[in-house]
Amino acid sequence: MNDLLNSTWLAQFFTIPQLIGVLGYIVGVSAFLQRSDNAFRWQLTIVNIIMSVHFYLLGPDSYPAAILNIINIFRNIASAYTRNLFVMIFFILLMWVLSLPTIVVPMQYLSVIGTSLVTFSMFRLQQASMRFGILLSSVLWIIYSIWMGSIGSLAIETTFAIINIITIIKLSKITKQTNTIS
């Protein structure tokens, strides 16, 4: 047991980039506790700022994720004001155009595909469908986070996935109850 605690394996999780990622997770969880949609969006934007720094500091393998989080800052703000198809397409194209030059291994595409799914879901879907799109994105980000070794991102996406599963179940029950009453 003592060898495990002294190993470089454990030490890699107590670096400045990892601690910044954990801070992102804490702010992310507190965002989900917000009752105000406006407060939620702004806290989620703060999470994206923190995670941009986290991914940048993790190094070149996570540069696509850093770029995507920067774009998400502006996407979150835009989605508060519009659901316009062209705005959605703009953000998805921007993600791909800015991320592609930094992608060197196929695993990095998971972050871009996942973030594109969230963007589509935020702009075009509602209720359980939107949550399901975000859940699929979380699965891709969980795989990517494990590959990168990002504790904060893994924690955020796992928490998002659990929250989305619970919300999908609740929304499904509400829909069933509404359909049986009708």
mmCIF file with all atom_site columns, C-alpha atoms in Angstrom:
data_model
loop_
_atom_site.group_PDB
_atom_site.id
_atom_site.type_symbol
_atom_site.label_atom_id
_atom_site.label_alt_id
_atom_site.label_comp_id
_atom_site.label_asym_id
_atom_site.label_entity_id
_atom_site.label_seq_id
_atom_site.pdbx_PDB_ins_code
_atom_site.Cartn_x
_atom_site.Cartn_y
_atom_site.Cartn_z
_atom_site.occupancy
_atom_site.B_iso_or_equiv
_atom_site.pdbx_formal_charge
_atom_site.auth_seq_id
_atom_site.auth_comp_id
_atom_site.auth_asym_id
_atom_site.auth_atom_id
_atom_site.pdbx_PDB_model_num
ATOM 1   C CA . MET A 1 1   ? 0.000   0.000  0.000   1.00 0.00 ? 1   MET A CA 1
ATOM 2   C CA . ASN A 1 2   ? 2.820   2.404  0.850   1.00 0.00 ? 2   ASN A CA 1
ATOM 3   C CA . ASP A 1 3   ? 4.351   1.824  -2.606  1.00 0.00 ? 3   ASP A CA 1
ATOM 4   C CA . LEU A 1 4   ? 1.086   2.909  -4.219  1.00 0.00 ? 4   LEU A CA 1
ATOM 5   C CA . LEU A 1 5   ? 1.005   6.155  -2.227  1.00 0.00 ? 5   LEU A CA 1
ATOM 6   C CA . ASN A 1 6   ? 4.616   6.959  -3.126  1.00 0.00 ? 6   ASN A CA 1
ATOM 7   C CA . SER A 1 7   ? 4.309   6.050  -6.771  1.00 0.00 ? 7   SER A CA 1
ATOM 8   C CA . THR A 1 8   ? 4.538   8.498  -9.628  1.00 0.00 ? 8   THR A CA 1
ATOM 9   C CA . TRP A 1 9   ? 1.161   7.123  -10.730 1.00 0.00 ? 9   TRP A CA 1
ATOM 10  C CA . LEU A 1 10  ? -0.545  8.748  -7.757  1.00 0.00 ? 10  LEU A CA 1
ATOM 11  C CA . ALA A 1 11  ? 1.566   11.899 -8.032  1.00 0.00 ? 11  ALA A CA 1
ATOM 12  C CA . GLN A 1 12  ? 0.275   12.584 -11.556 1.00 0.00 ? 12  GLN A CA 1
ATOM 13  C CA . PHE A 1 13  ? -3.158  13.271 -10.089 1.00 0.00 ? 13  PHE A CA 1
ATOM 14  C CA . PHE A 1 14  ? -1.916  15.994 -7.727  1.00 0.00 ? 14  PHE A CA 1
ATOM 15  C CA . THR A 1 15  ? -0.596  18.439 -10.293 1.00 0.00 ? 15  THR A CA 1
ATOM 16  C CA . ILE A 1 16  ? -1.694  22.035 -10.869 1.00 0.00 ? 16  ILE A CA 1
ATOM 17  C CA . PRO A 1 17  ? -3.653  21.125 -14.043 1.00 0.00 ? 17  PRO A CA 1
ATOM 18  C CA . GLN A 1 18  ? -5.476  18.300 -12.219 1.00 0.00 ? 18  GLN A CA 1
ATOM 19  C CA . LEU A 1 19  ? -6.282  20.520 -9.236  1.00 0.00 ? 19  LEU A CA 1
ATOM 20  C CA . ILE A 1 20  ? -7.667  23.160 -11.614 1.00 0.00 ? 20  ILE A CA 1
ATOM 21  C CA . GLY A 1 21  ? -9.832  20.417 -13.168 1.00 0.00 ? 21  GLY A CA 1
ATOM 22  C CA . VAL A 1 22  ? -11.144 19.468 -9.726  1.00 0.00 ? 22  VAL A CA 1
ATOM 23  C CA . LEU A 1 23  ? -11.980 23.141 -9.118  1.00 0.00 ? 23  LEU A CA 1
ATOM 24  C CA . GLY A 1 24  ? -13.920 23.044 -12.404 1.00 0.00 ? 24  GLY A CA 1
ATOM 25  C CA . TYR A 1 25  ? -15.810 20.024 -11.116 1.00 0.00 ? 25  TYR A CA 1
ATOM 26  C CA . ILE A 1 26  ? -16.724 21.777 -7.852  1.00 0.00 ? 26  ILE A CA 1
ATOM 27  C CA . VAL A 1 27  ? -17.982 24.865 -9.708  1.00 0.00 ? 27  VAL A CA 1
ATOM 28  C CA . GLY A 1 28  ? -19.823 22.567 -12.151 1.00 0.00 ? 28  GLY A CA 1
ATOM 29  C CA . VAL A 1 29  ? -21.650 20.757 -9.371  1.00 0.00 ? 29  VAL A CA 1
ATOM 30  C CA . SER A 1 30  ? -22.591 24.067 -7.756  1.00 0.00 ? 30  SER A CA 1
ATOM 31  C CA . ALA A 1 31  ? -23.935 25.215 -11.156 1.00 0.00 ? 31  ALA A CA 1
ATOM 32  C CA . PHE A 1 32  ? -26.403 22.333 -11.144 1.00 0.00 ? 32  PHE A CA 1
ATOM 33  C CA . LEU A 1 33  ? -27.623 23.435 -7.726  1.00 0.00 ? 33  LEU A CA 1
ATOM 34  C CA . GLN A 1 34  ? -28.695 26.820 -9.124  1.00 0.00 ? 34  GLN A CA 1
ATOM 35  C CA . ARG A 1 35  ? -32.433 27.325 -9.427  1.00 0.00 ? 35  ARG A CA 1
ATOM 36  C CA . SER A 1 36  ? -32.098 30.294 -11.752 1.00 0.00 ? 36  SER A CA 1
ATOM 37  C CA . ASP A 1 37  ? -31.417 29.429 -15.415 1.00 0.00 ? 37  ASP A CA 1
ATOM 38  C CA . ASN A 1 38  ? -29.429 32.641 -15.761 1.00 0.00 ? 38  ASN A CA 1
ATOM 39  C CA . ALA A 1 39  ? -27.218 31.802 -12.771 1.00 0.00 ? 39  ALA A CA 1
ATOM 40  C CA . PHE A 1 40  ? -26.819 28.260 -14.134 1.00 0.00 ? 40  PHE A CA 1
ATOM 41  C CA . ARG A 1 41  ? -25.627 29.521 -17.536 1.00 0.00 ? 41  ARG A CA 1
ATOM 42  C CA . TRP A 1 42  ? -23.139 31.944 -15.983 1.00 0.00 ? 42  TRP A CA 1
ATOM 43  C CA . GLN A 1 43  ? -21.720 29.314 -13.641 1.00 0.00 ? 43  GLN A CA 1
ATOM 44  C CA . LEU A 1 44  ? -21.459 26.857 -16.511 1.00 0.00 ? 44  LEU A CA 1
ATOM 45  C CA . THR A 1 45  ? -19.572 29.551 -18.409 1.00 0.00 ? 45  THR A CA 1
ATOM 46  C CA . ILE A 1 46  ? -17.178 29.850 -15.459 1.00 0.00 ? 46  ILE A CA 1
ATOM 47  C CA . VAL A 1 47  ? -16.731 26.058 -15.585 1.00 0.00 ? 47  VAL A CA 1
ATOM 48  C CA . ASN A 1 48  ? -15.795 26.353 -19.266 1.00 0.00 ? 48  ASN A CA 1
ATOM 49  C CA . ILE A 1 49  ? -13.212 29.039 -18.451 1.00 0.00 ? 49  ILE A CA 1
ATOM 50  C CA . ILE A 1 50  ? -11.679 26.888 -15.701 1.00 0.00 ? 50  ILE A CA 1
ATOM 51  C CA . MET A 1 51  ? -11.692 23.761 -17.864 1.00 0.00 ? 51  MET A CA 1
ATOM 52  C CA . SER A 1 52  ? -10.085 25.663 -20.767 1.00 0.00 ? 52  SER A CA 1
ATOM 53  C CA . VAL A 1 53  ? -7.140  26.418 -18.499 1.00 0.00 ? 53  VAL A CA 1
ATOM 54  C CA . HIS A 1 54  ? -7.139  22.831 -17.185 1.00 0.00 ? 54  HIS A CA 1
ATOM 55  C CA . PHE A 1 55  ? -7.011  21.282 -20.658 1.00 0.00 ? 55  PHE A CA 1
ATOM 56  C CA . TYR A 1 56  ? -4.416  23.748 -21.921 1.00 0.00 ? 56  TYR A CA 1
ATOM 57  C CA . LEU A 1 57  ? -2.129  22.947 -18.994 1.00 0.00 ? 57  LEU A CA 1
ATOM 58  C CA . LEU A 1 58  ? -2.556  19.192 -19.519 1.00 0.00 ? 58  LEU A CA 1
ATOM 59  C CA . GLY A 1 59  ? -0.713  19.598 -22.824 1.00 0.00 ? 59  GLY A CA 1
ATOM 60  C CA . PRO A 1 60  ? -1.097  19.028 -26.571 1.00 0.00 ? 60  PRO A CA 1
ATOM 61  C CA . ASP A 1 61  ? -3.285  15.917 -26.311 1.00 0.00 ? 61  ASP A CA 1
ATOM 62  C CA . SER A 1 62  ? -5.973  18.043 -24.693 1.00 0.00 ? 62  SER A CA 1
ATOM 63  C CA . TYR A 1 63  ? -5.677  21.195 -26.834 1.00 0.00 ? 63  TYR A CA 1
ATOM 64  C CA . PRO A 1 64  ? -8.845  20.300 -28.799 1.00 0.00 ? 64  PRO A CA 1
ATOM 65  C CA . ALA A 1 65  ? -10.720 20.170 -25.473 1.00 0.00 ? 65  ALA A CA 1
ATOM 66  C CA . ALA A 1 66  ? -9.300  23.556 -24.444 1.00 0.00 ? 66  ALA A CA 1
ATOM 67  C CA . ILE A 1 67  ? -10.453 25.088 -27.733 1.00 0.00 ? 67  ILE A CA 1
ATOM 68  C CA . LEU A 1 68  ? -13.899 23.522 -27.392 1.00 0.00 ? 68  LEU A CA 1
ATOM 69  C CA . ASN A 1 69  ? -14.327 24.889 -23.865 1.00 0.00 ? 69  ASN A CA 1
ATOM 70  C CA . ILE A 1 70  ? -13.425 28.387 -25.062 1.00 0.00 ? 70  ILE A CA 1
ATOM 71  C CA . ILE A 1 71  ? -16.049 28.140 -27.816 1.00 0.00 ? 71  ILE A CA 1
ATOM 72  C CA . ASN A 1 72  ? -18.556 26.782 -25.269 1.00 0.00 ? 72  ASN A CA 1
ATOM 73  C CA . ILE A 1 73  ? -18.232 29.980 -23.262 1.00 0.00 ? 73  ILE A CA 1
ATOM 74  C CA . PHE A 1 74  ? -19.745 31.911 -26.157 1.00 0.00 ? 74  PHE A CA 1
ATOM 75  C CA . ARG A 1 75  ? -22.139 29.110 -27.131 1.00 0.00 ? 75  ARG A CA 1
ATOM 76  C CA . ASN A 1 76  ? -23.639 29.091 -23.614 1.00 0.00 ? 76  ASN A CA 1
ATOM 77  C CA . ILE A 1 77  ? -24.243 32.819 -23.772 1.00 0.00 ? 77  ILE A CA 1
ATOM 78  C CA . ALA A 1 78  ? -25.715 32.674 -27.301 1.00 0.00 ? 78  ALA A CA 1
ATOM 79  C CA . SER A 1 79  ? -28.020 29.765 -26.412 1.00 0.00 ? 79  SER A CA 1
ATOM 80  C CA . ALA A 1 80  ? -29.544 31.900 -23.655 1.00 0.00 ? 80  ALA A CA 1
ATOM 81  C CA . TYR A 1 81  ? -30.803 34.313 -26.310 1.00 0.00 ? 81  TYR A CA 1
ATOM 82  C CA . THR A 1 82  ? -31.545 32.219 -29.394 1.00 0.00 ? 82  THR A CA 1
ATOM 83  C CA . ARG A 1 83  ? -32.284 28.742 -30.733 1.00 0.00 ? 83  ARG A CA 1
ATOM 84  C CA . ASN A 1 84  ? -31.524 29.850 -34.284 1.00 0.00 ? 84  ASN A CA 1
ATOM 85  C CA . LEU A 1 85  ? -30.370 27.054 -36.609 1.00 0.00 ? 85  LEU A CA 1
ATOM 86  C CA . PHE A 1 86  ? -27.694 29.224 -38.215 1.00 0.00 ? 86  PHE A CA 1
ATOM 87  C CA . VAL A 1 87  ? -26.205 30.179 -34.843 1.00 0.00 ? 87  VAL A CA 1
ATOM 88  C CA . MET A 1 88  ? -26.023 26.479 -33.953 1.00 0.00 ? 88  MET A CA 1
ATOM 89  C CA . ILE A 1 89  ? -24.358 25.661 -37.287 1.00 0.00 ? 89  ILE A CA 1
ATOM 90  C CA . PHE A 1 90  ? -21.907 28.535 -36.774 1.00 0.00 ? 90  PHE A CA 1
ATOM 91  C CA . PHE A 1 91  ? -20.782 27.154 -33.404 1.00 0.00 ? 91  PHE A CA 1
ATOM 92  C CA . ILE A 1 92  ? -20.490 23.577 -34.665 1.00 0.00 ? 92  ILE A CA 1
ATOM 93  C CA . LEU A 1 93  ? -18.454 24.683 -37.707 1.00 0.00 ? 93  LEU A CA 1
ATOM 94  C CA . LEU A 1 94  ? -16.289 26.879 -35.492 1.00 0.00 ? 94  LEU A CA 1
ATOM 95  C CA . MET A 1 95  ? -15.601 23.902 -33.213 1.00 0.00 ? 95  MET A CA 1
ATOM 96  C CA . TRP A 1 96  ? -14.519 21.701 -36.107 1.00 0.00 ? 96  TRP A CA 1
ATOM 97  C CA . VAL A 1 97  ? -12.492 24.363 -37.944 1.00 0.00 ? 97  VAL A CA 1
ATOM 98  C CA . LEU A 1 98  ? -10.541 25.407 -34.846 1.00 0.00 ? 98  LEU A CA 1
ATOM 99  C CA . SER A 1 99  ? -10.122 21.889 -33.420 1.00 0.00 ? 99  SER A CA 1
ATOM 100 C CA . LEU A 1 100 ? -9.104  19.969 -36.542 1.00 0.00 ? 100 LEU A CA 1
ATOM 101 C CA . PRO A 1 101 ? -5.585  21.452 -36.776 1.00 0.00 ? 101 PRO A CA 1
ATOM 102 C CA . THR A 1 102 ? -4.861  20.310 -33.203 1.00 0.00 ? 102 THR A CA 1
ATOM 103 C CA . ILE A 1 103 ? -6.108  16.729 -33.635 1.00 0.00 ? 103 ILE A CA 1
ATOM 104 C CA . VAL A 1 104 ? -3.304  14.210 -34.063 1.00 0.00 ? 104 VAL A CA 1
ATOM 105 C CA . VAL A 1 105 ? -4.935  10.954 -32.906 1.00 0.00 ? 105 VAL A CA 1
ATOM 106 C CA . PRO A 1 106 ? -8.461  9.614  -33.573 1.00 0.00 ? 106 PRO A CA 1
ATOM 107 C CA . MET A 1 107 ? -9.361  9.594  -29.852 1.00 0.00 ? 107 MET A CA 1
ATOM 108 C CA . GLN A 1 108 ? -9.345  13.406 -29.901 1.00 0.00 ? 108 GLN A CA 1
ATOM 109 C CA . TYR A 1 109 ? -12.335 13.429 -32.257 1.00 0.00 ? 109 TYR A CA 1
ATOM 110 C CA . LEU A 1 110 ? -14.506 12.213 -29.369 1.00 0.00 ? 110 LEU A CA 1
ATOM 111 C CA . SER A 1 111 ? -14.339 15.642 -27.725 1.00 0.00 ? 111 SER A CA 1
ATOM 112 C CA . VAL A 1 112 ? -15.387 17.446 -30.902 1.00 0.00 ? 112 VAL A CA 1
ATOM 113 C CA . ILE A 1 113 ? -18.191 14.993 -31.674 1.00 0.00 ? 113 ILE A CA 1
ATOM 114 C CA . GLY A 1 114 ? -19.388 15.157 -28.056 1.00 0.00 ? 114 GLY A CA 1
ATOM 115 C CA . THR A 1 115 ? -19.387 18.945 -27.969 1.00 0.00 ? 115 THR A CA 1
ATOM 116 C CA . SER A 1 116 ? -21.171 19.077 -31.328 1.00 0.00 ? 116 SER A CA 1
ATOM 117 C CA . LEU A 1 117 ? -23.864 16.788 -29.857 1.00 0.00 ? 117 LEU A CA 1
ATOM 118 C CA . VAL A 1 118 ? -24.335 19.107 -26.872 1.00 0.00 ? 118 VAL A CA 1
ATOM 119 C CA . THR A 1 119 ? -24.556 22.131 -29.131 1.00 0.00 ? 119 THR A CA 1
ATOM 120 C CA . PHE A 1 120 ? -27.158 20.452 -31.350 1.00 0.00 ? 120 PHE A CA 1
ATOM 121 C CA . SER A 1 121 ? -29.078 19.339 -28.256 1.00 0.00 ? 121 SER A CA 1
ATOM 122 C CA . MET A 1 122 ? -29.037 22.802 -26.642 1.00 0.00 ? 122 MET A CA 1
ATOM 123 C CA . PHE A 1 123 ? -30.231 24.560 -29.784 1.00 0.00 ? 123 PHE A CA 1
ATOM 124 C CA . ARG A 1 124 ? -32.635 22.066 -31.360 1.00 0.00 ? 124 ARG A CA 1
ATOM 125 C CA . LEU A 1 125 ? -33.952 19.581 -28.781 1.00 0.00 ? 125 LEU A CA 1
ATOM 126 C CA . GLN A 1 126 ? -36.076 19.804 -25.647 1.00 0.00 ? 126 GLN A CA 1
ATOM 127 C CA . GLN A 1 127 ? -36.825 17.860 -22.513 1.00 0.00 ? 127 GLN A CA 1
ATOM 128 C CA . ALA A 1 128 ? -35.778 14.175 -22.518 1.00 0.00 ? 128 ALA A CA 1
ATOM 129 C CA . SER A 1 129 ? -34.447 14.333 -26.098 1.00 0.00 ? 129 SER A CA 1
ATOM 130 C CA . MET A 1 130 ? -32.110 17.179 -25.169 1.00 0.00 ? 130 MET A CA 1
ATOM 131 C CA . ARG A 1 131 ? -30.947 15.328 -22.065 1.00 0.00 ? 131 ARG A CA 1
ATOM 132 C CA . PHE A 1 132 ? -30.336 12.162 -24.096 1.00 0.00 ? 132 PHE A CA 1
ATOM 133 C CA . GLY A 1 133 ? -28.161 14.094 -26.579 1.00 0.00 ? 133 GLY A CA 1
ATOM 134 C CA . ILE A 1 134 ? -26.182 15.538 -23.680 1.00 0.00 ? 134 ILE A CA 1
ATOM 135 C CA . LEU A 1 135 ? -25.910 12.044 -22.151 1.00 0.00 ? 135 LEU A CA 1
ATOM 136 C CA . LEU A 1 136 ? -24.416 10.667 -25.382 1.00 0.00 ? 136 LEU A CA 1
ATOM 137 C CA . SER A 1 137 ? -21.948 13.541 -25.340 1.00 0.00 ? 137 SER A CA 1
ATOM 138 C CA . SER A 1 138 ? -21.011 12.730 -21.741 1.00 0.00 ? 138 SER A CA 1
ATOM 139 C CA . VAL A 1 139 ? -20.264 9.123  -22.700 1.00 0.00 ? 139 VAL A CA 1
ATOM 140 C CA . LEU A 1 140 ? -17.858 10.333 -25.411 1.00 0.00 ? 140 LEU A CA 1
ATOM 141 C CA . TRP A 1 141 ? -16.255 12.815 -23.023 1.00 0.00 ? 141 TRP A CA 1
ATOM 142 C CA . ILE A 1 142 ? -15.890 10.140 -20.311 1.00 0.00 ? 142 ILE A CA 1
ATOM 143 C CA . ILE A 1 143 ? -13.942 7.945  -22.738 1.00 0.00 ? 143 ILE A CA 1
ATOM 144 C CA . TYR A 1 144 ? -11.844 10.940 -23.838 1.00 0.00 ? 144 TYR A CA 1
ATOM 145 C CA . SER A 1 145 ? -11.221 12.023 -20.230 1.00 0.00 ? 145 SER A CA 1
ATOM 146 C CA . ILE A 1 146 ? -10.015 8.551  -19.263 1.00 0.00 ? 146 ILE A CA 1
ATOM 147 C CA . TRP A 1 147 ? -7.716  8.521  -22.285 1.00 0.00 ? 147 TRP A CA 1
ATOM 148 C CA . MET A 1 148 ? -6.337  11.969 -21.353 1.00 0.00 ? 148 MET A CA 1
ATOM 149 C CA . GLY A 1 149 ? -6.121  11.204 -17.656 1.00 0.00 ? 149 GLY A CA 1
ATOM 150 C CA . SER A 1 150 ? -8.225  14.218 -16.680 1.00 0.00 ? 150 SER A CA 1
ATOM 151 C CA . ILE A 1 151 ? -9.734  13.734 -13.234 1.00 0.00 ? 151 ILE A CA 1
ATOM 152 C CA . GLY A 1 152 ? -11.800 16.935 -13.324 1.00 0.00 ? 152 GLY A CA 1
ATOM 153 C CA . SER A 1 153 ? -13.277 16.261 -16.742 1.00 0.00 ? 153 SER A CA 1
ATOM 154 C CA . LEU A 1 154 ? -14.008 12.628 -15.848 1.00 0.00 ? 154 LEU A CA 1
ATOM 155 C CA . ALA A 1 155 ? -15.741 13.725 -12.630 1.00 0.00 ? 155 ALA A CA 1
ATOM 156 C CA . ILE A 1 156 ? -17.746 16.447 -14.402 1.00 0.00 ? 156 ILE A CA 1
ATOM 157 C CA . GLU A 1 157 ? -18.904 14.209 -17.237 1.00 0.00 ? 157 GLU A CA 1
ATOM 158 C CA . THR A 1 158 ? -19.723 11.268 -14.951 1.00 0.00 ? 158 THR A CA 1
ATOM 159 C CA . THR A 1 159 ? -21.781 13.574 -12.730 1.00 0.00 ? 159 THR A CA 1
ATOM 160 C CA . PHE A 1 160 ? -23.506 15.102 -15.784 1.00 0.00 ? 160 PHE A CA 1
ATOM 161 C CA . ALA A 1 161 ? -24.301 11.605 -17.071 1.00 0.00 ? 161 ALA A CA 1
ATOM 162 C CA . ILE A 1 162 ? -25.820 10.536 -13.746 1.00 0.00 ? 162 ILE A CA 1
ATOM 163 C CA . ILE A 1 163 ? -27.851 13.750 -13.452 1.00 0.00 ? 163 ILE A CA 1
ATOM 164 C CA . ASN A 1 164 ? -29.053 13.379 -17.050 1.00 0.00 ? 164 ASN A CA 1
ATOM 165 C CA . ILE A 1 165 ? -30.075 9.739  -16.527 1.00 0.00 ? 165 ILE A CA 1
ATOM 166 C CA . ILE A 1 166 ? -32.081 10.720 -13.444 1.00 0.00 ? 166 ILE A CA 1
ATOM 167 C CA . THR A 1 167 ? -33.664 13.646 -15.303 1.00 0.00 ? 167 THR A CA 1
ATOM 168 C CA . ILE A 1 168 ? -34.532 11.469 -18.331 1.00 0.00 ? 168 ILE A CA 1
ATOM 169 C CA . ILE A 1 169 ? -36.236 8.957  -16.020 1.00 0.00 ? 169 ILE A CA 1
ATOM 170 C CA . LYS A 1 170 ? -38.173 11.741 -14.257 1.00 0.00 ? 170 LYS A CA 1
ATOM 171 C CA . LEU A 1 171 ? -39.206 13.325 -17.556 1.00 0.00 ? 171 LEU A CA 1
ATOM 172 C CA . SER A 1 172 ? -40.306 9.931  -18.894 1.00 0.00 ? 172 SER A CA 1
ATOM 173 C CA . LYS A 1 173 ? -42.471 9.349  -15.820 1.00 0.00 ? 173 LYS A CA 1
ATOM 174 C CA . ILE A 1 174 ? -44.040 12.788 -16.185 1.00 0.00 ? 174 ILE A CA 1
ATOM 175 C CA . THR A 1 175 ? -44.734 12.111 -19.878 1.00 0.00 ? 175 THR A CA 1
ATOM 176 C CA . LYS A 1 176 ? -46.314 8.719  -19.065 1.00 0.00 ? 176 LYS A CA 1
ATOM 177 C CA . GLN A 1 177 ? -48.505 10.310 -16.380 1.00 0.00 ? 177 GLN A CA 1
ATOM 178 C CA . THR A 1 178 ? -49.564 13.083 -18.750 1.00 0.00 ? 178 THR A CA 1
ATOM 179 C CA . ASN A 1 179 ? -50.369 10.578 -21.528 1.00 0.00 ? 179 ASN A CA 1
ATOM 180 C CA . THR A 1 180 ? -52.469 8.367  -19.199 1.00 0.00 ? 180 THR A CA 1
ATOM 181 C CA . ILE A 1 181 ? -54.439 11.378 -17.952 1.00 0.00 ? 181 ILE A CA 1
ATOM 182 C CA . SER A 1 182 ? -55.203 12.567 -21.505 1.00 0.00 ? 182 SER A CA 1
#
